[in-house]
XYZ file of C-alpha atoms in Angstrom:
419
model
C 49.860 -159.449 16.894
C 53.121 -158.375 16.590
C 55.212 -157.667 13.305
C 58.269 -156.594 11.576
C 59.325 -153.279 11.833
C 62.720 -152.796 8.995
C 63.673 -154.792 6.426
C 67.208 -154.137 4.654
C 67.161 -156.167 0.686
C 70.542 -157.869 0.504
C 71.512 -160.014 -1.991
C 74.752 -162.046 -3.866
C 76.946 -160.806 -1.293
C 75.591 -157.036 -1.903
C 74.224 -154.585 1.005
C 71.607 -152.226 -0.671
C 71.239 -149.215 1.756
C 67.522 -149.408 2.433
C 65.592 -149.894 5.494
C 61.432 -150.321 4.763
C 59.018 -150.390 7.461
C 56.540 -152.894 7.430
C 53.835 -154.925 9.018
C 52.769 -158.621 9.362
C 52.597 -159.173 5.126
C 55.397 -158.498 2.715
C 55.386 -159.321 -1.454
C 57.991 -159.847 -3.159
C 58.127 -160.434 -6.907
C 61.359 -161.652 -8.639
C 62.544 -162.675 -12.130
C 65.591 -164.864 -13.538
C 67.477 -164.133 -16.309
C 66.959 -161.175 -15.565
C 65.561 -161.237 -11.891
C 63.747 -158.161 -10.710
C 61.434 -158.073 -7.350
C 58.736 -155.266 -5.946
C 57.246 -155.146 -2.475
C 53.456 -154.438 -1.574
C 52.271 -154.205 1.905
C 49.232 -155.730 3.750
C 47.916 -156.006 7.226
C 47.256 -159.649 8.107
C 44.094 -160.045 10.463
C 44.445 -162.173 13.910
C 42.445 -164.491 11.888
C 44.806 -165.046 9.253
C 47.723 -165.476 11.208
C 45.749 -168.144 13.431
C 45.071 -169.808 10.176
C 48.679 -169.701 9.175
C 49.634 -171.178 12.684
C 47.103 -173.820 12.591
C 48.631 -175.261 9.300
C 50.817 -178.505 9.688
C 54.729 -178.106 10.148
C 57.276 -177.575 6.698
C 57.301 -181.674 5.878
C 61.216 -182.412 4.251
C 59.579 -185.724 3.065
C 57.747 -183.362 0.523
C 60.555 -181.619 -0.853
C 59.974 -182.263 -5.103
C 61.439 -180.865 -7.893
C 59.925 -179.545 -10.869
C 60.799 -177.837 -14.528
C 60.130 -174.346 -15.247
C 60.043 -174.176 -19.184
C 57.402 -171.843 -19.932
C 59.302 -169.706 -22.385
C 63.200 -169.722 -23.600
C 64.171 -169.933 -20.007
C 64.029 -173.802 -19.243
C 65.054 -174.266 -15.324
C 65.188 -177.060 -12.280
C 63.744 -175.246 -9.346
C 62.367 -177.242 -6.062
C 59.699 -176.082 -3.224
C 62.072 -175.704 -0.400
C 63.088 -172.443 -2.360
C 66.070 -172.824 -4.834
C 66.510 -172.672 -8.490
C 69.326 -174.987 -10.129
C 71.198 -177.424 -8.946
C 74.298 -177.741 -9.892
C 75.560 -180.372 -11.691
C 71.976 -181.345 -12.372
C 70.238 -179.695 -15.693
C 68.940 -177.681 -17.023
C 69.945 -174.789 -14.527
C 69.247 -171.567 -15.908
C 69.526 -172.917 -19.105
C 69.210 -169.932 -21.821
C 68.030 -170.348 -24.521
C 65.325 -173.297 -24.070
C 67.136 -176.548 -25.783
C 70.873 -174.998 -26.576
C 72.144 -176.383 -23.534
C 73.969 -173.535 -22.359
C 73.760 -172.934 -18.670
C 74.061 -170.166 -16.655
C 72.931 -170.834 -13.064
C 74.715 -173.662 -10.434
C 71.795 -173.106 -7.953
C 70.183 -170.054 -6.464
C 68.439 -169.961 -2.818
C 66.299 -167.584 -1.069
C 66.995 -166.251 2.034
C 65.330 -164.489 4.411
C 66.262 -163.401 8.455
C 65.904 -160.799 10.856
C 67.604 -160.201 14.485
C 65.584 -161.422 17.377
C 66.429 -160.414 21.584
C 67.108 -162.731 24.030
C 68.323 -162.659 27.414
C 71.178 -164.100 28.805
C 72.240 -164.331 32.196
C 70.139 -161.148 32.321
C 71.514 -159.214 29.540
C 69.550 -158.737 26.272
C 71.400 -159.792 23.469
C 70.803 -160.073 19.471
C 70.346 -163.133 17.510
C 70.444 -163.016 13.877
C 68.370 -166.167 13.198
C 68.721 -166.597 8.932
C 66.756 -169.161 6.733
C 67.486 -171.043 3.739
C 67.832 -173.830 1.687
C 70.938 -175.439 -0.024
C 72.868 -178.115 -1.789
C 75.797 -177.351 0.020
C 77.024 -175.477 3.082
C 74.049 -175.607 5.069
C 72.954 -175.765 8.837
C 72.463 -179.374 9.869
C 70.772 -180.767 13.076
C 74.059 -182.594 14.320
C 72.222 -185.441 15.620
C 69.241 -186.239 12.792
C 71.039 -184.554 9.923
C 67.955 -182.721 8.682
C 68.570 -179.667 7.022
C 67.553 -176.243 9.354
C 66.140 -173.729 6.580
C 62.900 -173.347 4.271
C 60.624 -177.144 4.202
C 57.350 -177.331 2.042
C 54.410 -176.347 4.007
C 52.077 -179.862 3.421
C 48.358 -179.261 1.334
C 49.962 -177.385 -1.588
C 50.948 -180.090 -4.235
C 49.467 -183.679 -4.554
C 51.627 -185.495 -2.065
C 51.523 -188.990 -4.227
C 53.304 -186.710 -7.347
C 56.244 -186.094 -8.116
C 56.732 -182.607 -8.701
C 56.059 -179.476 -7.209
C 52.205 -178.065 -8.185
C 52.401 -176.644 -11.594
C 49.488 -174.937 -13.682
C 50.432 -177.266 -17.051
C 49.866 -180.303 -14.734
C 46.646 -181.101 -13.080
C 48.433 -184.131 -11.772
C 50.591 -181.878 -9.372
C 47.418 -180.269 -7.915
C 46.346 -180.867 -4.699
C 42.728 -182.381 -4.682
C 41.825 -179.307 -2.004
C 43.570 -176.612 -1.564
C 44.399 -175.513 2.120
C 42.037 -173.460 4.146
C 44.281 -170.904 5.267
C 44.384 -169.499 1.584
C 40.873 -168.794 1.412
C 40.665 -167.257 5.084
C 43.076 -164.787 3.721
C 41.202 -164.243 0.614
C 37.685 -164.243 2.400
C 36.466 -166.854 0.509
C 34.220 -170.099 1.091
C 36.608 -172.641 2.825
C 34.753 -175.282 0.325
C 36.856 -175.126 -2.902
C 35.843 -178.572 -4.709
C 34.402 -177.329 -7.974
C 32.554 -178.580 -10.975
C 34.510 -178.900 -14.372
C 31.545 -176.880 -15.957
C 32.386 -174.125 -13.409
C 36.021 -173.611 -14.573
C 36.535 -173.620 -18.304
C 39.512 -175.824 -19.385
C 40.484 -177.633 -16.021
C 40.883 -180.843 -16.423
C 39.194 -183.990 -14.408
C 42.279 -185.504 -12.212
C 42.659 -190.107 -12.746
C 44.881 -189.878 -9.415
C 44.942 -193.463 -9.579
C 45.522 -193.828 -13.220
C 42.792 -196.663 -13.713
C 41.097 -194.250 -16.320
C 38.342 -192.791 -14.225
C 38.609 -189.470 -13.633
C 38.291 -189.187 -9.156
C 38.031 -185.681 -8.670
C 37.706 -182.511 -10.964
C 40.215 -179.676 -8.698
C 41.228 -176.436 -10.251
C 44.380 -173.990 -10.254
C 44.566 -171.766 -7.553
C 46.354 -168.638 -9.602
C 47.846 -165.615 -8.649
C 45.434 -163.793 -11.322
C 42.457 -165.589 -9.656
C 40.710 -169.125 -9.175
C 40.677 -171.357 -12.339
C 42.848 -168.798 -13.929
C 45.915 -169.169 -15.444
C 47.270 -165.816 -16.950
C 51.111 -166.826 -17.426
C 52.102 -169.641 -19.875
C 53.291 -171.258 -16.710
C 52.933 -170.681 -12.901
C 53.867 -172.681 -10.227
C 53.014 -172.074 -6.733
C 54.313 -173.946 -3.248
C 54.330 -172.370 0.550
C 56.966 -173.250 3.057
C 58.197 -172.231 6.336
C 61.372 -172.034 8.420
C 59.876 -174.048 11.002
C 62.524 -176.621 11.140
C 64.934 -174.489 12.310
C 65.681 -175.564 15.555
C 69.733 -173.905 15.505
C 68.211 -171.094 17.776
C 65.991 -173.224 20.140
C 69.191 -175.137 21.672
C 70.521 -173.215 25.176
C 71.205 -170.936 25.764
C 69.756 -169.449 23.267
C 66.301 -171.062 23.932
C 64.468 -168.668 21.171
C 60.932 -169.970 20.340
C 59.248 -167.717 17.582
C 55.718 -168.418 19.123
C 55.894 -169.074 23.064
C 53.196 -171.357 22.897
C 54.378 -173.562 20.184
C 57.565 -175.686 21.285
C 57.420 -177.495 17.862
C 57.980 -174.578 15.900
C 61.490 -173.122 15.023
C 63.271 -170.151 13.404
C 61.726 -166.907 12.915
C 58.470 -167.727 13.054
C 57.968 -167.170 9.148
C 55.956 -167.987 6.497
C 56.597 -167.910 2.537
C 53.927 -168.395 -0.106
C 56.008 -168.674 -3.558
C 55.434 -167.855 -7.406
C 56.892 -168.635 -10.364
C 56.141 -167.227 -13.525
C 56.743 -167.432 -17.222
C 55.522 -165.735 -20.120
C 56.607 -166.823 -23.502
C 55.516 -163.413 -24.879
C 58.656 -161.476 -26.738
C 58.823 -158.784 -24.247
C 59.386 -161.276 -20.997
C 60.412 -164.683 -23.104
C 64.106 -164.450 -21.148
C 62.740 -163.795 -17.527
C 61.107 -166.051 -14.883
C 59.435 -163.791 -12.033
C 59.548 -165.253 -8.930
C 56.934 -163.809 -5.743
C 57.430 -163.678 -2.495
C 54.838 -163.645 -0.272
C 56.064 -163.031 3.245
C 54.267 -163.279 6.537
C 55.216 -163.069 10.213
C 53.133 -165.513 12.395
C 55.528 -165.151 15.253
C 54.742 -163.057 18.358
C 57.353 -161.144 17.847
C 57.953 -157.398 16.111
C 61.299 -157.802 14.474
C 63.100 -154.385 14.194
C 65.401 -155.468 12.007
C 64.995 -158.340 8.519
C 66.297 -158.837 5.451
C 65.342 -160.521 2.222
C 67.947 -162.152 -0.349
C 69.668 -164.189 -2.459
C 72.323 -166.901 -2.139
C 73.366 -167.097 -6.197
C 75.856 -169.028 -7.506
C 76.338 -168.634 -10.743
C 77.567 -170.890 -13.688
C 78.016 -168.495 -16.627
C 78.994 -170.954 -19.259
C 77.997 -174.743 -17.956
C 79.450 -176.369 -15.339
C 82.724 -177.226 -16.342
C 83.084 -173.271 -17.336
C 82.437 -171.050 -14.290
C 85.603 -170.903 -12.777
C 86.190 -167.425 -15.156
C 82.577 -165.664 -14.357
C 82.709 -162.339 -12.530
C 79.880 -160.085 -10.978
C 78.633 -156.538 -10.497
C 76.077 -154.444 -9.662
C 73.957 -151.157 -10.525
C 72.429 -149.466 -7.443
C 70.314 -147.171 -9.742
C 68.535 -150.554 -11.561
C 68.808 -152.329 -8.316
C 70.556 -154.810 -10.289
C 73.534 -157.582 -9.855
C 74.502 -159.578 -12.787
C 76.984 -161.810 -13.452
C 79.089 -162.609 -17.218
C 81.939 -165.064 -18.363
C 85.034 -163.705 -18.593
C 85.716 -164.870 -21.730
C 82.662 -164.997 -23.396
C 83.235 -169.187 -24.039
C 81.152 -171.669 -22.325
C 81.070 -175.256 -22.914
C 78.245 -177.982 -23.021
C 77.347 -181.507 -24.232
C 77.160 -180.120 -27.857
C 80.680 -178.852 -27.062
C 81.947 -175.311 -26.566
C 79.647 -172.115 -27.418
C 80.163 -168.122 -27.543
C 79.354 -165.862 -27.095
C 78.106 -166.307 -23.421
C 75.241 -163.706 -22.034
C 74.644 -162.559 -18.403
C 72.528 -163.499 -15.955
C 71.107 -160.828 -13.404
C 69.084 -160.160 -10.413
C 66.846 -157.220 -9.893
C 64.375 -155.109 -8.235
C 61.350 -153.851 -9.805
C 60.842 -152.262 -7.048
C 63.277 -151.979 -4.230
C 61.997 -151.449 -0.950
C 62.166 -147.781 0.654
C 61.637 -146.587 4.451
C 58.545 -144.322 3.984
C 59.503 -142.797 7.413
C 62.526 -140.780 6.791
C 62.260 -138.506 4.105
C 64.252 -140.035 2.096
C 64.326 -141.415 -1.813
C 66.598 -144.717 -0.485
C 66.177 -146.549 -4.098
C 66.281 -143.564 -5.526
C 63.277 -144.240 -7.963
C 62.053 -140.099 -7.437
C 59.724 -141.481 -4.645
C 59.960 -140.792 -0.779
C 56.833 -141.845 0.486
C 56.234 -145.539 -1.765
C 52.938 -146.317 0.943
C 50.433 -147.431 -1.527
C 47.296 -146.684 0.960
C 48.426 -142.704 0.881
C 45.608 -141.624 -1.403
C 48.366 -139.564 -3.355
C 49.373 -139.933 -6.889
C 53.356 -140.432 -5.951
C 54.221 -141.988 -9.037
C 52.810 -139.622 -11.457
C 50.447 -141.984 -13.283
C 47.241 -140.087 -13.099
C 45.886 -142.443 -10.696
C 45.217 -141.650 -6.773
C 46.803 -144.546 -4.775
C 44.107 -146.145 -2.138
C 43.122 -144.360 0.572
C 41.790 -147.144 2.913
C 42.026 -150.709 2.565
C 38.235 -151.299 1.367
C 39.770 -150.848 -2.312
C 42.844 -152.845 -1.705
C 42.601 -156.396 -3.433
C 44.669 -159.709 -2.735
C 47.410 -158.425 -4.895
C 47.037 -155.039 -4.814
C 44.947 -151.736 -6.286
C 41.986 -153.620 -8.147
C 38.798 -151.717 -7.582
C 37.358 -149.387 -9.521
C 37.654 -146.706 -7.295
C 41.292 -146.545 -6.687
C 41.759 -145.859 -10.121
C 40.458 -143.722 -13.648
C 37.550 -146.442 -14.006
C 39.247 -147.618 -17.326
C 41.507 -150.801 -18.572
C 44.037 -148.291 -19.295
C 46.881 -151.327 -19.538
C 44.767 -153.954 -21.106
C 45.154 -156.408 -17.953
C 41.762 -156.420 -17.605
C 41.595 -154.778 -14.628
């Protein structure tokens, strides 16, 4: 299998000078309002990347939008990737119910550069994927969209919305297979309501019977759900076909004529937490995987942002920056005046994106996020952050999300997660 090999973070129109080597599995954990991401790193088996080709094509006929209002950030956000839409609300709306918004639409983006040959000569392609209101890549014939579509299996396809842990009805009655070959789990994942505490029994048809009893499929485990809200959605850039025309003729995966773009696959995450500490943040994951046969040298991960710092008859005054030692890029209203429905409002706040963890290059010596860290491998077996805990030194104590076994750390709940 073949993978990426860099990947540069840029985002809002803002280079960040770091290059991270990685392989076919990249995480990626964002918030809004403020926005910060990290990046973990995983091998994917043969076996999961088969699994991840043998799912069905992004479907545009599944695209659904959904609320995220799970603290005093209350947001539109839909499951071909973007938050907002402007002049639709609420969009970034801050705080929950005062009508003030602060977001036209946000997209994620992700690329890398691809070789092809042409008339014998290798040249670059810079294939890039994402999804838009405006300004976006069109098939000239069809008119469908060439970006990020919902991968089918992960949201009830007779609902409206995109599947969301405070709605049962947004569940899918099974959950895909290819999760649980990554996870090494039974493929069978119809469950008993005594076996999950809480989850509800789903009346898909509404005639008051409940048909099936399903379950969440967290990010903190089966059945759980650790954030007030979570959603979770996977899609693909499969539709892409911009690259596939001559003479181009780029196919991510020789075999597969169907299949467009990069050759790349996104599981995504939202979460809220109406706790004080993270009541004005929504952290968005990630979760990217190459299932093309190719090793791109070169990728990069992003943001399209457009901000609307004050509603949207107020955002022609709003003005951005950036801090390269938070990894930050935040935007404010000139004036400090925004206007709404109720009528006009100050003082205005900021909205801002940001790392938790930007990605480094553990290969050249060195700190490129300049965190104190060269080497930010987590499978090192050192103790490069200082906490008192030896990172894992093989992948047996390496969970689905990370360092979760009790030998890759002190052996207590030192954080309270449970863990």
């Amino acid at each position: 299998m073949k993978t990426f090999v860099d990947i540069e973070p840029e985002f809002i129109g803002i280079k960040l000078e770091e290059t991270m080597r990685f392989s076919k599995h990249i995480r990626w954990i964002s918030l809004l309002l403020l926005v910060f991401s990290a990046i973990t790193i995983a091998q994917e088996s043969p076996v999961v990347i088969e699994a991840y080709r043998a799912e069905p094509y992004g479907d545009n006929t599944l695209r659904r939008r959904g609320v995220m209002d799970g603290n005093q950030i209350r947001t539109l956000y839909f499951n071909q990737g973007e938050v907002g839409k402007w002049p639709d609300q609420p969009s970034g709306e801050w705080p929950k119910g005062s009508g003030h918004s602060y977001l036209a639409g946000l997209a994620m983006i992700g690329g890398a550069r691809a070789s092809v040959n042409l008339g014998g000569l290798d040249t670059f392609i810079t294939p890039i994927s994402t999804a838009y209101r405006e300004h976006f890549d069109r098939d000239p014939v069809s008119g469908k969209p060439w970006g990020w579509e919902p991968v089918p299996g992960y949201l009830n396809p007779r609902g409206d919305r995109p599947a969301i842990s405070n709605d049962a009805r947004s569940w899918p009655e099974l959950w895909p297979e290819a999760i649980f070959t990554y996870l090494d789990q039974p493929a069978s994942n119809s469950i008993n309501q005594e076996e999950v505490d809480g989850q509800p029994g789903i009346d898909d048809d509404r005639d008051g019977d409940v048909d099936n009893f399903t379950y969440w499929q967290g990010y903190f485990g089966r059945g759980v759900k650790n954030a007030d809200v979570e959603t979770f959605f996977v899609m693909d850039d499969a539709s892409d076909r911009e690259w596939q025309r001559p003479p181009y003729n780029y196919f991510p995966i020789r075999a597969d004529a169907n299949r467009g773009g990069l050759g790349l696959r996104v599981e995504v995450r939202g979460f809220q937490w109406s706790q004080v500490l993270a009541e004005d943040n929504i952290f968005w994951l990630y979760d990217i995987v190459n299932i093309s046969d190719t090793t791109y040298d070169r990728a990069v991960f992003g943001y399209l942002s457009d901000v609307g710092v004050g509603g949207t008859d107020d955002s022609g005054d709003d003005n951005a920056s950036f801090d390269l030692e938070l990894d930050m890029a935040y935007a404010y209203d000139q004036d400090g005046r925004g206007t709404s429905d109720f009528g006009t409002w100050s003082p205005t706040g900021y909205i801002g994106y940001a790392y938790l963890e930007s990605p480094g290059n553990p290969f050249n010596g060195f700190d490129d996020d300049l965190d104190g860290m060269i080497d930010e491998r987590r499978d090192d077996g050192i103790d490069n952050d200082g906490d008192g805990l030896l990172d894992c030194e093989d992948d047996n104590c390496l969970g689905e999300y990370g360092c979760i076994e009790i030998d890759c750390t002190n052996g207590f709940d030192d954080d309270g997660d449970g863990l």
